Short mmCIF file of C-alpha atoms in Angstrom, two decimals:
data_model
loop_
_atom_site.label_atom_id
_atom_site.label_comp_id
_atom_site.label_asym_id
_atom_site.label_seq_id
_atom_site.Cartn_x
_atom_site.Cartn_y
_atom_site.Cartn_z
CA MET A 1 -16.44 29.06 -87.07
CA ALA A 2 -16.25 32.50 -85.57
CA ASP A 3 -13.13 33.10 -87.59
CA VAL A 4 -14.88 32.28 -90.83
CA GLN A 5 -17.77 34.59 -89.96
CA GLU A 6 -15.40 37.39 -89.13
CA THR A 7 -13.52 37.12 -92.42
CA GLN A 8 -16.83 36.96 -94.27
CA LEU A 9 -17.94 40.13 -92.55
CA LYS A 10 -14.65 41.77 -93.40
CA ASN A 11 -15.00 40.75 -97.02
CA GLN A 12 -18.49 42.19 -97.12
CA GLU A 13 -17.29 45.47 -95.71
CA ALA A 14 -14.52 45.60 -98.27
CA THR A 15 -16.93 45.01 -101.13
CA PHE A 16 -18.25 48.56 -101.27
CA ALA A 17 -15.41 50.36 -99.52
CA PHE A 18 -14.41 53.75 -100.85
CA GLY A 19 -10.97 54.34 -99.39
CA LYS A 20 -7.69 55.69 -100.66
CA LYS A 21 -7.13 52.74 -102.99
CA GLU A 22 -10.55 53.17 -104.60
CA ARG A 23 -10.03 56.89 -105.05
CA LYS A 24 -6.76 56.12 -106.78
CA LEU A 25 -8.58 53.80 -109.17
CA LEU A 26 -10.69 56.76 -110.24
CA SER A 27 -7.99 59.45 -110.33
CA ASP A 28 -5.05 57.54 -111.80
CA PRO A 29 -6.48 57.18 -115.30
CA LEU A 30 -7.10 60.94 -115.45
CA ASN A 31 -3.40 61.77 -115.51
CA ASP A 32 -0.61 59.35 -114.59
CA ASN A 33 -2.14 56.39 -116.34
CA ASN A 34 -4.35 58.08 -118.91
CA PRO A 35 -5.71 55.52 -121.38
CA VAL A 36 -5.15 57.77 -124.41
CA THR A 37 -1.93 59.65 -123.78
CA VAL A 38 -0.07 57.05 -121.69
CA GLN A 39 -1.50 53.60 -122.45
CA VAL A 40 -2.22 54.59 -126.12
CA LEU A 41 -5.52 52.74 -126.16
CA GLY A 42 -8.85 53.57 -127.75
CA ILE A 43 -7.70 56.17 -130.21
CA CYS A 44 -9.39 54.39 -133.08
CA SER A 45 -13.05 54.87 -132.41
CA ALA A 46 -12.83 58.36 -131.07
CA LEU A 47 -10.87 60.91 -133.00
CA ALA A 48 -13.23 61.21 -135.93
CA VAL A 49 -16.03 62.38 -133.61
CA THR A 50 -14.05 65.21 -132.01
CA THR A 51 -14.87 67.96 -134.51
CA LEU A 52 -17.70 69.09 -132.19
CA VAL A 53 -17.95 69.06 -128.38
CA TYR A 54 -21.50 67.77 -128.06
CA PRO A 55 -21.08 64.44 -129.95
CA SER A 56 -17.79 63.93 -128.09
CA LEU A 57 -19.62 64.35 -124.80
CA VAL A 58 -22.19 61.76 -125.86
CA MET A 59 -19.39 59.43 -126.96
CA ALA A 60 -17.59 59.90 -123.64
CA VAL A 61 -20.73 59.08 -121.66
CA ALA A 62 -21.30 55.99 -123.82
CA VAL A 63 -17.75 54.77 -123.24
CA VAL A 64 -17.94 55.37 -119.46
CA PHE A 65 -21.17 53.36 -119.38
CA VAL A 66 -19.89 50.47 -121.49
CA CYS A 67 -16.50 50.35 -119.77
CA ALA A 68 -17.94 50.38 -116.23
CA PHE A 69 -20.63 47.76 -116.82
CA ALA A 70 -18.45 45.49 -118.98
CA ASN A 71 -15.84 45.54 -116.20
CA LEU A 72 -18.55 44.75 -113.64
CA ALA A 73 -20.03 41.89 -115.67
CA ILE A 74 -16.70 40.27 -116.51
CA SER A 75 -15.50 40.65 -112.93
CA LEU A 76 -18.62 38.86 -111.66
CA MET A 77 -18.04 36.03 -114.14
CA ARG A 78 -14.24 35.95 -113.88
CA ASN A 79 -14.09 32.61 -112.04
CA ILE A 80 -16.34 30.70 -114.43
CA ILE A 81 -14.97 31.87 -117.79
CA PRO A 82 -12.73 29.22 -119.40
CA GLY A 83 -9.34 30.62 -120.37
CA GLN A 84 -9.40 29.75 -124.07
CA VAL A 85 -12.68 31.45 -124.94
CA ARG A 86 -12.37 34.47 -122.67
CA LEU A 87 -11.81 36.90 -125.55
CA ILE A 88 -15.04 35.84 -127.22
CA VAL A 89 -16.96 36.06 -123.93
CA GLN A 90 -15.59 39.55 -123.38
CA LEU A 91 -16.47 40.62 -126.91
CA VAL A 92 -20.04 39.34 -126.56
CA VAL A 93 -20.52 41.23 -123.27
CA ILE A 94 -19.16 44.43 -124.81
CA ALA A 95 -21.18 44.02 -128.01
CA THR A 96 -24.38 43.56 -125.98
CA LEU A 97 -23.74 46.73 -123.97
CA VAL A 98 -22.91 48.69 -127.13
CA THR A 99 -26.14 47.52 -128.73
CA VAL A 100 -28.00 48.85 -125.67
CA VAL A 101 -26.23 52.21 -126.06
CA GLU A 102 -26.97 52.31 -129.78
CA LEU A 103 -30.68 51.62 -129.32
CA ALA A 104 -30.94 54.15 -126.47
CA LEU A 105 -29.21 56.83 -128.50
CA LYS A 106 -31.37 56.14 -131.54
CA ALA A 107 -34.46 56.64 -129.39
CA LEU A 108 -33.29 59.66 -127.40
CA SER A 109 -31.26 61.75 -129.84
CA TYR A 110 -31.47 60.67 -133.46
CA ASP A 111 -29.37 63.59 -134.79
CA VAL A 112 -26.38 62.69 -132.65
CA TYR A 113 -26.88 59.03 -133.57
CA LYS A 114 -26.61 59.96 -137.27
CA GLN A 115 -23.52 62.08 -136.60
CA LEU A 116 -21.68 59.34 -134.74
CA SER A 117 -22.76 56.70 -137.31
CA VAL A 118 -20.40 53.73 -137.31
CA PHE A 119 -18.32 55.07 -134.44
CA ILE A 120 -20.87 53.96 -131.83
CA GLY A 121 -20.43 50.41 -133.13
CA LEU A 122 -16.70 50.82 -132.97
CA ILE A 123 -16.84 51.20 -129.17
CA ILE A 124 -16.82 47.37 -129.32
CA THR A 125 -13.28 47.35 -130.62
CA ASN A 126 -12.20 50.22 -128.39
CA CYS A 127 -9.04 48.77 -126.95
CA ILE A 128 -9.54 50.62 -123.63
CA ILE A 129 -12.46 48.39 -122.79
CA MET A 130 -10.80 45.13 -123.89
CA GLY A 131 -7.58 46.24 -122.23
CA ARG A 132 -9.22 46.94 -118.87
CA LEU A 133 -11.16 43.68 -118.99
CA GLU A 134 -7.95 41.73 -119.58
CA ALA A 135 -5.73 43.69 -117.24
CA PHE A 136 -8.09 44.48 -114.38
CA ALA A 137 -11.53 42.88 -114.35
CA MET A 138 -10.24 39.33 -114.85
CA ALA A 139 -8.24 39.60 -111.63
CA ASN A 140 -10.18 41.94 -109.33
CA LYS A 141 -13.42 42.18 -107.34
CA PRO A 142 -16.59 43.59 -108.98
CA TRP A 143 -16.74 46.91 -107.08
CA GLN A 144 -13.10 47.79 -107.75
CA SER A 145 -13.50 46.78 -111.39
CA PHE A 146 -16.58 48.97 -111.71
CA LEU A 147 -14.64 51.98 -110.37
CA ASP A 148 -11.70 51.20 -112.62
CA GLY A 149 -14.07 51.16 -115.58
CA ILE A 150 -15.51 54.55 -114.63
CA GLY A 151 -12.03 55.98 -114.11
CA ASN A 152 -10.71 54.83 -117.46
CA GLY A 153 -13.86 55.94 -119.25
CA LEU A 154 -13.46 59.39 -117.68
CA GLY A 155 -9.77 59.60 -118.55
CA TYR A 156 -10.68 58.86 -122.15
CA GLY A 157 -13.58 61.31 -122.13
CA LEU A 158 -11.35 64.05 -120.72
CA ILE A 159 -8.97 63.86 -123.70
CA LEU A 160 -11.88 63.56 -126.12
CA ILE A 161 -13.56 66.69 -124.82
CA ALA A 162 -10.31 68.64 -124.58
CA VAL A 163 -9.52 67.87 -128.23
CA ALA A 164 -13.09 68.65 -129.31
CA PHE A 165 -13.04 71.96 -127.37
CA PHE A 166 -10.04 73.30 -129.29
CA ARG A 167 -11.20 71.90 -132.62
CA GLU A 168 -14.68 73.39 -132.34
CA ILE A 169 -13.78 76.81 -130.96
CA PHE A 170 -10.98 77.43 -133.47
CA GLY A 171 -12.53 75.54 -136.37
CA LYS A 172 -16.12 76.77 -136.17
CA GLY A 173 -16.18 79.50 -133.51
CA THR A 174 -18.95 77.76 -131.55
CA LEU A 175 -19.28 75.48 -128.53
CA PHE A 176 -21.81 72.68 -128.00
CA ALA A 177 -23.20 73.14 -131.53
CA GLY A 178 -26.15 70.83 -132.13
CA SER A 179 -27.12 70.67 -128.46
CA PRO A 180 -29.89 72.71 -126.80
CA ALA A 181 -27.26 74.94 -125.12
CA GLU A 182 -25.35 76.08 -128.20
CA LEU A 183 -22.91 78.95 -127.63
CA LYS A 184 -21.67 81.13 -130.48
CA ILE A 185 -18.28 82.44 -129.39
CA ILE A 186 -16.45 84.09 -132.23
CA GLY A 187 -17.49 84.92 -135.80
CA ASN A 188 -18.26 87.71 -138.24
CA THR A 189 -21.93 88.37 -137.51
CA SER A 190 -23.67 89.98 -134.54
CA GLU A 191 -24.98 86.57 -133.41
CA TYR A 192 -21.57 85.74 -132.00
CA LEU A 193 -20.29 86.76 -128.56
CA LEU A 194 -17.15 88.24 -130.09
CA ASN A 195 -18.10 89.90 -133.36
CA THR A 196 -14.95 90.16 -135.44
CA GLU A 197 -16.52 92.72 -137.79
CA ALA A 198 -17.43 95.15 -135.04
CA THR A 199 -14.33 94.77 -132.86
CA TRP A 200 -11.43 96.78 -134.29
CA TRP A 201 -8.68 94.58 -132.86
CA LEU A 202 -10.18 91.33 -134.13
CA GLY A 203 -10.64 92.19 -137.80
CA TRP A 204 -7.90 89.76 -138.81
CA TYR A 205 -9.52 86.70 -137.22
CA ALA A 206 -10.88 83.86 -139.35
CA ASN A 207 -11.85 80.30 -138.48
CA ASN A 208 -9.01 77.84 -138.95
CA GLY A 209 -9.99 75.30 -141.60
CA LEU A 210 -7.21 72.93 -140.52
CA MET A 211 -8.98 72.32 -137.21
CA VAL A 212 -11.90 70.65 -138.97
CA LEU A 213 -9.60 68.14 -140.68
CA PRO A 214 -8.77 64.79 -139.01
CA ALA A 215 -5.09 65.74 -138.95
CA ALA A 216 -5.76 68.49 -136.38
CA ALA A 217 -6.83 65.88 -133.82
CA MET A 218 -3.51 64.10 -134.25
CA PHE A 219 -1.56 67.34 -133.78
CA LEU A 220 -3.59 68.26 -130.68
CA ILE A 221 -3.05 64.88 -129.02
CA GLY A 222 0.64 65.06 -129.92
CA ILE A 223 0.83 68.43 -128.22
CA PHE A 224 -1.13 67.18 -125.15
CA ILE A 225 1.35 64.32 -124.81
CA TRP A 226 4.21 66.80 -125.12
CA ILE A 227 2.79 69.03 -122.38
CA GLN A 228 1.96 66.11 -120.07
CA ARG A 229 5.41 64.55 -120.42
CA SER A 230 7.16 67.86 -119.88
CA TYR A 231 5.53 68.06 -116.44
CA ASN A 232 5.58 64.35 -115.71
CA THR A 233 9.09 63.37 -116.71
CA LYS A 234 8.76 59.79 -115.50
CA LEU A 235 6.51 59.09 -118.51
CA VAL A 236 9.17 60.06 -121.07
CA ASP A 237 10.00 57.40 -123.66
CA ILE A 238 13.61 56.32 -123.30
CA SER A 239 13.92 54.52 -126.63
CA MET B 1 -16.26 45.15 -162.44
CA GLY B 2 -15.25 48.73 -163.08
CA SER B 3 -17.07 49.97 -160.01
CA ALA B 4 -15.29 47.36 -157.85
CA PHE B 5 -11.94 48.67 -159.03
CA ASN B 6 -13.02 52.21 -158.16
CA VAL B 7 -14.03 51.05 -154.69
CA PHE B 8 -10.60 49.45 -154.29
CA LEU B 9 -8.76 52.65 -155.29
CA GLU B 10 -10.99 54.81 -153.14
CA ALA B 11 -10.55 52.62 -150.06
CA ALA B 12 -6.79 52.30 -150.49
CA PHE B 13 -5.83 55.89 -151.23
CA ILE B 14 -8.56 58.49 -151.05
CA GLU B 15 -10.44 57.34 -147.96
CA ASN B 16 -7.56 55.58 -146.25
CA LEU B 17 -8.86 53.81 -143.14
CA VAL B 18 -6.02 55.02 -140.91
CA LEU B 19 -5.35 58.49 -142.24
CA ALA B 20 -8.90 59.63 -142.98
CA TYR B 21 -10.93 57.69 -140.38
CA PHE B 22 -8.38 56.83 -137.66
CA LEU B 23 -9.37 53.17 -137.75
CA GLY B 24 -6.93 50.62 -136.41
CA MET B 25 -4.99 53.36 -134.67
CA CYS B 26 -4.02 51.34 -131.58
CA SER B 27 -2.08 48.61 -133.31
CA TYR B 28 -0.89 51.16 -135.89
CA LEU B 29 0.88 53.12 -133.16
CA ALA B 30 1.95 50.14 -131.08
CA VAL B 31 3.45 47.96 -133.83
CA SER B 32 5.09 50.61 -136.02
CA LYS B 33 8.52 50.65 -134.43
CA SER B 34 10.18 48.54 -137.12
CA VAL B 35 9.37 48.04 -140.79
CA LYS B 36 9.63 44.27 -140.65
CA THR B 37 6.94 43.74 -138.04
CA ALA B 38 4.82 46.43 -139.69
CA ILE B 39 4.84 44.45 -142.95
CA GLY B 40 3.77 41.29 -141.08
CA LEU B 41 0.84 42.98 -139.37
CA GLY B 42 -0.17 44.83 -142.53
CA ALA B 43 -0.29 41.59 -144.51
CA ALA B 44 -2.38 39.91 -141.83
CA VAL B 45 -4.85 42.82 -141.87
CA ILE B 46 -5.27 42.63 -145.67
CA PHE B 47 -5.89 38.90 -145.33
CA VAL B 48 -8.47 39.12 -142.53
CA LEU B 49 -10.31 42.10 -144.06
CA GLY B 50 -10.50 40.30 -147.41
CA ILE B 51 -12.02 37.21 -145.76
CA THR B 52 -14.41 38.75 -143.23
CA MET B 53 -16.02 41.28 -145.58
CA PRO B 54 -17.77 38.83 -147.94
CA ILE B 55 -18.76 36.56 -145.02
CA ASN B 56 -20.27 39.45 -143.10
CA TRP B 57 -21.97 40.67 -146.27
CA LEU B 58 -23.64 37.30 -146.83
CA LEU B 59 -24.67 36.92 -143.18
CA ASN B 60 -25.99 40.46 -143.02
CA LYS B 61 -28.11 39.90 -146.13
CA PHE B 62 -29.42 36.40 -145.42
CA LEU B 63 -29.72 36.43 -141.62
CA LEU B 64 -30.34 40.01 -140.53
CA GLU B 65 -31.78 42.38 -143.16
CA PRO B 66 -35.58 42.52 -143.24
CA GLY B 67 -36.97 41.40 -146.58
CA THR B 68 -34.02 39.25 -147.62
CA ASN B 69 -33.36 37.11 -144.56
CA ILE B 70 -34.29 33.45 -144.51
CA PHE B 71 -36.53 33.79 -141.47
CA GLY B 72 -39.01 35.82 -143.51
CA GLY B 73 -39.61 32.86 -145.83
CA MET B 74 -39.72 30.38 -142.95
CA LEU B 75 -42.17 32.24 -140.75
CA GLY B 76 -44.20 33.93 -143.47
CA GLN B 77 -43.64 37.40 -142.02
CA GLU B 78 -40.81 39.93 -142.18
CA MET B 79 -38.34 40.03 -139.32
CA ASP B 80 -35.85 42.83 -138.68
CA LEU B 81 -32.87 41.36 -136.88
CA THR B 82 -30.43 44.18 -137.64
CA PHE B 83 -30.06 44.96 -133.93
CA LEU B 84 -27.97 41.78 -133.70
CA ARG B 85 -25.47 43.14 -136.23
CA PHE B 86 -22.69 44.12 -133.79
CA ILE B 87 -22.72 40.81 -131.95
CA LEU B 88 -22.81 38.77 -135.16
CA PHE B 89 -20.04 40.76 -136.87
CA ILE B 90 -17.67 40.70 -133.94
CA ALA B 91 -18.28 36.98 -133.36
CA ILE B 92 -17.53 36.28 -137.05
CA ILE B 93 -14.37 38.39 -136.90
CA ALA B 94 -13.15 36.73 -133.70
CA SER B 95 -13.81 33.23 -135.01
CA MET B 96 -12.36 34.00 -138.45
CA VAL B 97 -9.16 35.25 -136.85
CA GLN B 98 -9.00 32.09 -134.76
CA LEU B 99 -9.61 29.94 -137.86
CA VAL B 100 -7.04 31.76 -139.95
CA GLU B 101 -4.57 31.33 -137.12
CA MET B 102 -5.16 27.56 -136.99
CA ILE B 103 -4.95 27.14 -140.78
CA ILE B 104 -1.71 29.10 -141.05
CA GLU B 105 -0.25 27.20 -138.12
CA LYS B 106 -0.98 23.89 -139.83
CA TYR B 107 0.07 24.64 -143.41
CA SER B 108 2.78 27.27 -143.11
CA PRO B 109 4.60 27.22 -139.79
CA SER B 110 7.16 29.76 -141.01
CA LEU B 111 4.44 32.31 -141.86
CA TYR B 112 2.78 31.48 -138.54
CA ILE B 113 5.93 32.30 -136.64
CA SER B 114 6.34 35.63 -138.39
CA LEU B 115 2.63 36.61 -138.07
CA GLY B 116 1.76 34.57 -134.98
CA ILE B 117 1.71 37.25 -132.32
CA PHE B 118 -0.15 39.77 -134.47
CA LEU B 119 -3.06 37.58 -135.46
CA PRO B 120 -4.96 37.68 -132.13
CA LEU B 121 -4.40 41.46 -132.06
CA ILE B 122 -6.37 41.83 -135.25
CA THR B 123 -9.67 40.87 -133.58
CA VAL B 124 -9.73 44.19 -131.79
CA ASN B 125 -8.37 46.14 -134.75
CA CYS B 126 -11.11 48.69 -135.39
CA ALA B 127 -10.31 48.69 -139.10
CA ILE B 128 -11.82 45.22 -139.47
CA LEU B 129 -15.12 45.91 -137.72
CA GLY B 130 -15.18 49.44 -139.15
CA GLY B 131 -14.79 48.03 -142.65
CA SER B 132 -17.80 45.76 -142.15
CA LEU B 133 -19.91 48.60 -140.71
CA PHE B 134 -18.96 50.95 -143.57
CA MET B 135 -19.88 48.19 -146.01
CA VAL B 136 -23.39 48.08 -144.53
CA SER B 137 -23.88 51.84 -144.32
CA ARG B 138 -22.67 52.34 -147.92
CA ASP B 139 -24.76 49.51 -149.43
CA TYR B 140 -21.94 47.77 -151.27
CA ASN B 141 -22.72 44.61 -153.27
CA LEU B 142 -20.75 41.39 -152.77
CA VAL B 143 -17.98 42.11 -155.31
CA GLU B 144 -17.62 45.69 -154.13
CA SER B 145 -17.36 44.59 -150.52
CA VAL B 146 -14.50 42.23 -151.37
CA ALA B 147 -12.81 45.09 -153.23
CA PHE B 148 -13.42 47.40 -150.28
CA GLY B 149 -11.91 44.85 -147.90
CA LEU B 150 -8.79 44.32 -149.99
CA GLY B 151 -8.41 48.04 -150.78
CA GLY B 152 -8.92 49.09 -147.18
CA GLY B 153 -6.41 46.49 -146.05
CA PHE B 154 -3.90 47.64 -148.65
CA GLY B 155 -4.30 51.26 -147.56
CA TRP B 156 -3.78 50.24 -143.94
CA PHE B 157 -0.67 48.27 -144.97
CA LEU B 158 0.73 51.30 -146.83
CA ALA B 159 0.13 53.60 -143.88
CA ILE B 160 1.72 51.36 -141.25
CA VAL B 161 4.78 50.57 -143.39
CA ALA B 162 5.25 54.27 -144.18
CA ILE B 163 5.08 55.36 -140.54
CA ALA B 164 7.36 52.51 -139.45
CA ALA B 165 9.96 53.62 -141.98
CA ILE B 166 9.71 57.24 -140.80
CA ARG B 167 9.95 56.20 -137.15
CA GLU B 168 13.08 54.14 -137.86
CA LYS B 169 14.69 57.26 -139.33
CA MET B 170 13.41 59.42 -136.43
CA LEU B 171 15.69 57.52 -134.05
CA TYR B 172 18.59 59.55 -135.44
CA SER B 173 16.85 62.91 -135.09
CA ASP B 174 17.10 65.31 -132.20
CA VAL B 175 13.52 65.32 -130.90
CA PRO B 176 12.66 67.08 -127.59
CA PRO B 177 12.67 64.37 -124.88
CA ALA B 178 9.02 64.85 -123.93
CA LEU B 179 7.91 64.49 -127.55
CA ARG B 180 9.98 61.40 -128.28
CA GLY B 181 8.21 58.22 -129.35
CA LEU B 182 4.46 58.52 -129.02
CA GLY B 183 4.06 62.28 -129.27
CA MET B 184 6.10 62.42 -132.45
CA ALA B 185 4.19 59.45 -133.92
CA PHE B 186 0.93 61.39 -133.51
CA ILE B 187 2.29 64.49 -135.20
CA LEU B 188 3.78 62.42 -138.04
CA THR B 189 0.43 60.71 -138.59
CA GLY B 190 -1.21 64.12 -138.79
CA LEU B 191 1.28 65.23 -141.44
CA MET B 192 0.77 62.01 -143.40
CA GLY B 193 -2.98 62.58 -143.21
CA ILE B 194 -2.55 66.02 -144.76
CA ALA B 195 -0.37 64.52 -147.50
CA PHE B 196 -3.00 61.88 -148.29
CA MET B 197 -5.66 64.58 -148.44
CA SER B 198 -4.18 65.83 -151.68
CA LEU B 199 -5.56 62.63 -153.25
CA MET B 200 -9.09 63.56 -152.18
CA GLY B 201 -9.92 65.56 -155.29
CA ILE B 202 -9.38 62.51 -157.50
CA ASP B 203 -12.59 60.92 -158.71
CA PRO B 204 -11.92 57.30 -159.75
CA ALA B 205 -15.17 57.12 -161.72
CA ALA B 206 -14.11 60.11 -163.83
CA LEU B 207 -10.66 58.61 -164.38
CA ALA B 208 -12.23 55.41 -165.67
CA ASN B 209 -14.15 57.45 -168.26
CA GLY B 210 -11.01 59.03 -169.63
CA GLY B 211 -10.90 62.08 -167.38
CA LYS B 212 -14.46 63.26 -168.02
#
């Protein structure tokens, strides 16, 4: 009897522990096991929104939210979901959370909602979320699954914002356009921080139209993968 | 009829789902290592897109949209159920994929063996759900939505077969080790996207009127 109580107590302690293993759950997806550049998941719903930083930020927050809570919900239900219908159960949980995000965004920031259009709905088919549910939440405890969801959402958001940063600053010369804290960095009027007309050594500069095109996002991610694998040679593709 | 053909051309070439909207990217990158498997997956995507689009169109019109849904007539007042759209669409797609899988398994085991492993993957292919969501946001009618489904699927098929063929050839090229495989696939997709952009200036409606 005492034994049972002791193990129960231990289990309870472990439920909300935040040790080395938990920290790894959060930090691994940022680099070594990044969902975009290493696992190649979730590229679909995201790249079209990365022309500007602000919508990408909103998208990243939405994905962190959906990923964390879908992981939590599925992990809580993992022992009662029948094997054959688990994909449909997972999809319904994700679709419900995405509907919550969509309605919240519509109410809070209608402009961003219009900009993201169908891509908010496409979080449902974001393979990161399905992938983590299958690979992690179905086999792990709720708290760990929750952290794993946050970690993977952040790893995805990191790439999203990095791509958007380069695309916006070189494509439009601004940062956070459309948000309350818009910064005008480089351009040919006095509104911009670096005025190319007035600075003698910047007269040649013009915004790069290629950066606004979808193709630029592909090139940037390709280059990110190149840089990451040059440092982290264990990720290199052998085939 | 003419407008449906325009929608088909536009979806297949000008607004290619993969190269202009990045939809279905995950399976596009994962399953493009050989041309043969790419053809199998591409055919399955055409099939599922062609089936789910009209079904989702009908359900969206008669179950969800305010003014046309059957609940309005039953209850005597308008009901807006469009907030259920995501759940309904994804459930239809998941069950359609399951159904298609069972039908193919029963009637054509050889096709089932060649497509088998790709069919479940299609549920989470963003191109399918994306197609249905575009159909709603662009207000297509029933015939146009079938054309959009088939055209979008055909465009996706073209893109995945093209990249698979290029990647097969890339095996013989001297690519920097860190860029090999995935990195190169991204850059190639970017280049293909730029190539497809040259089709953007074409207006199918003007072509149908003899170039006016």
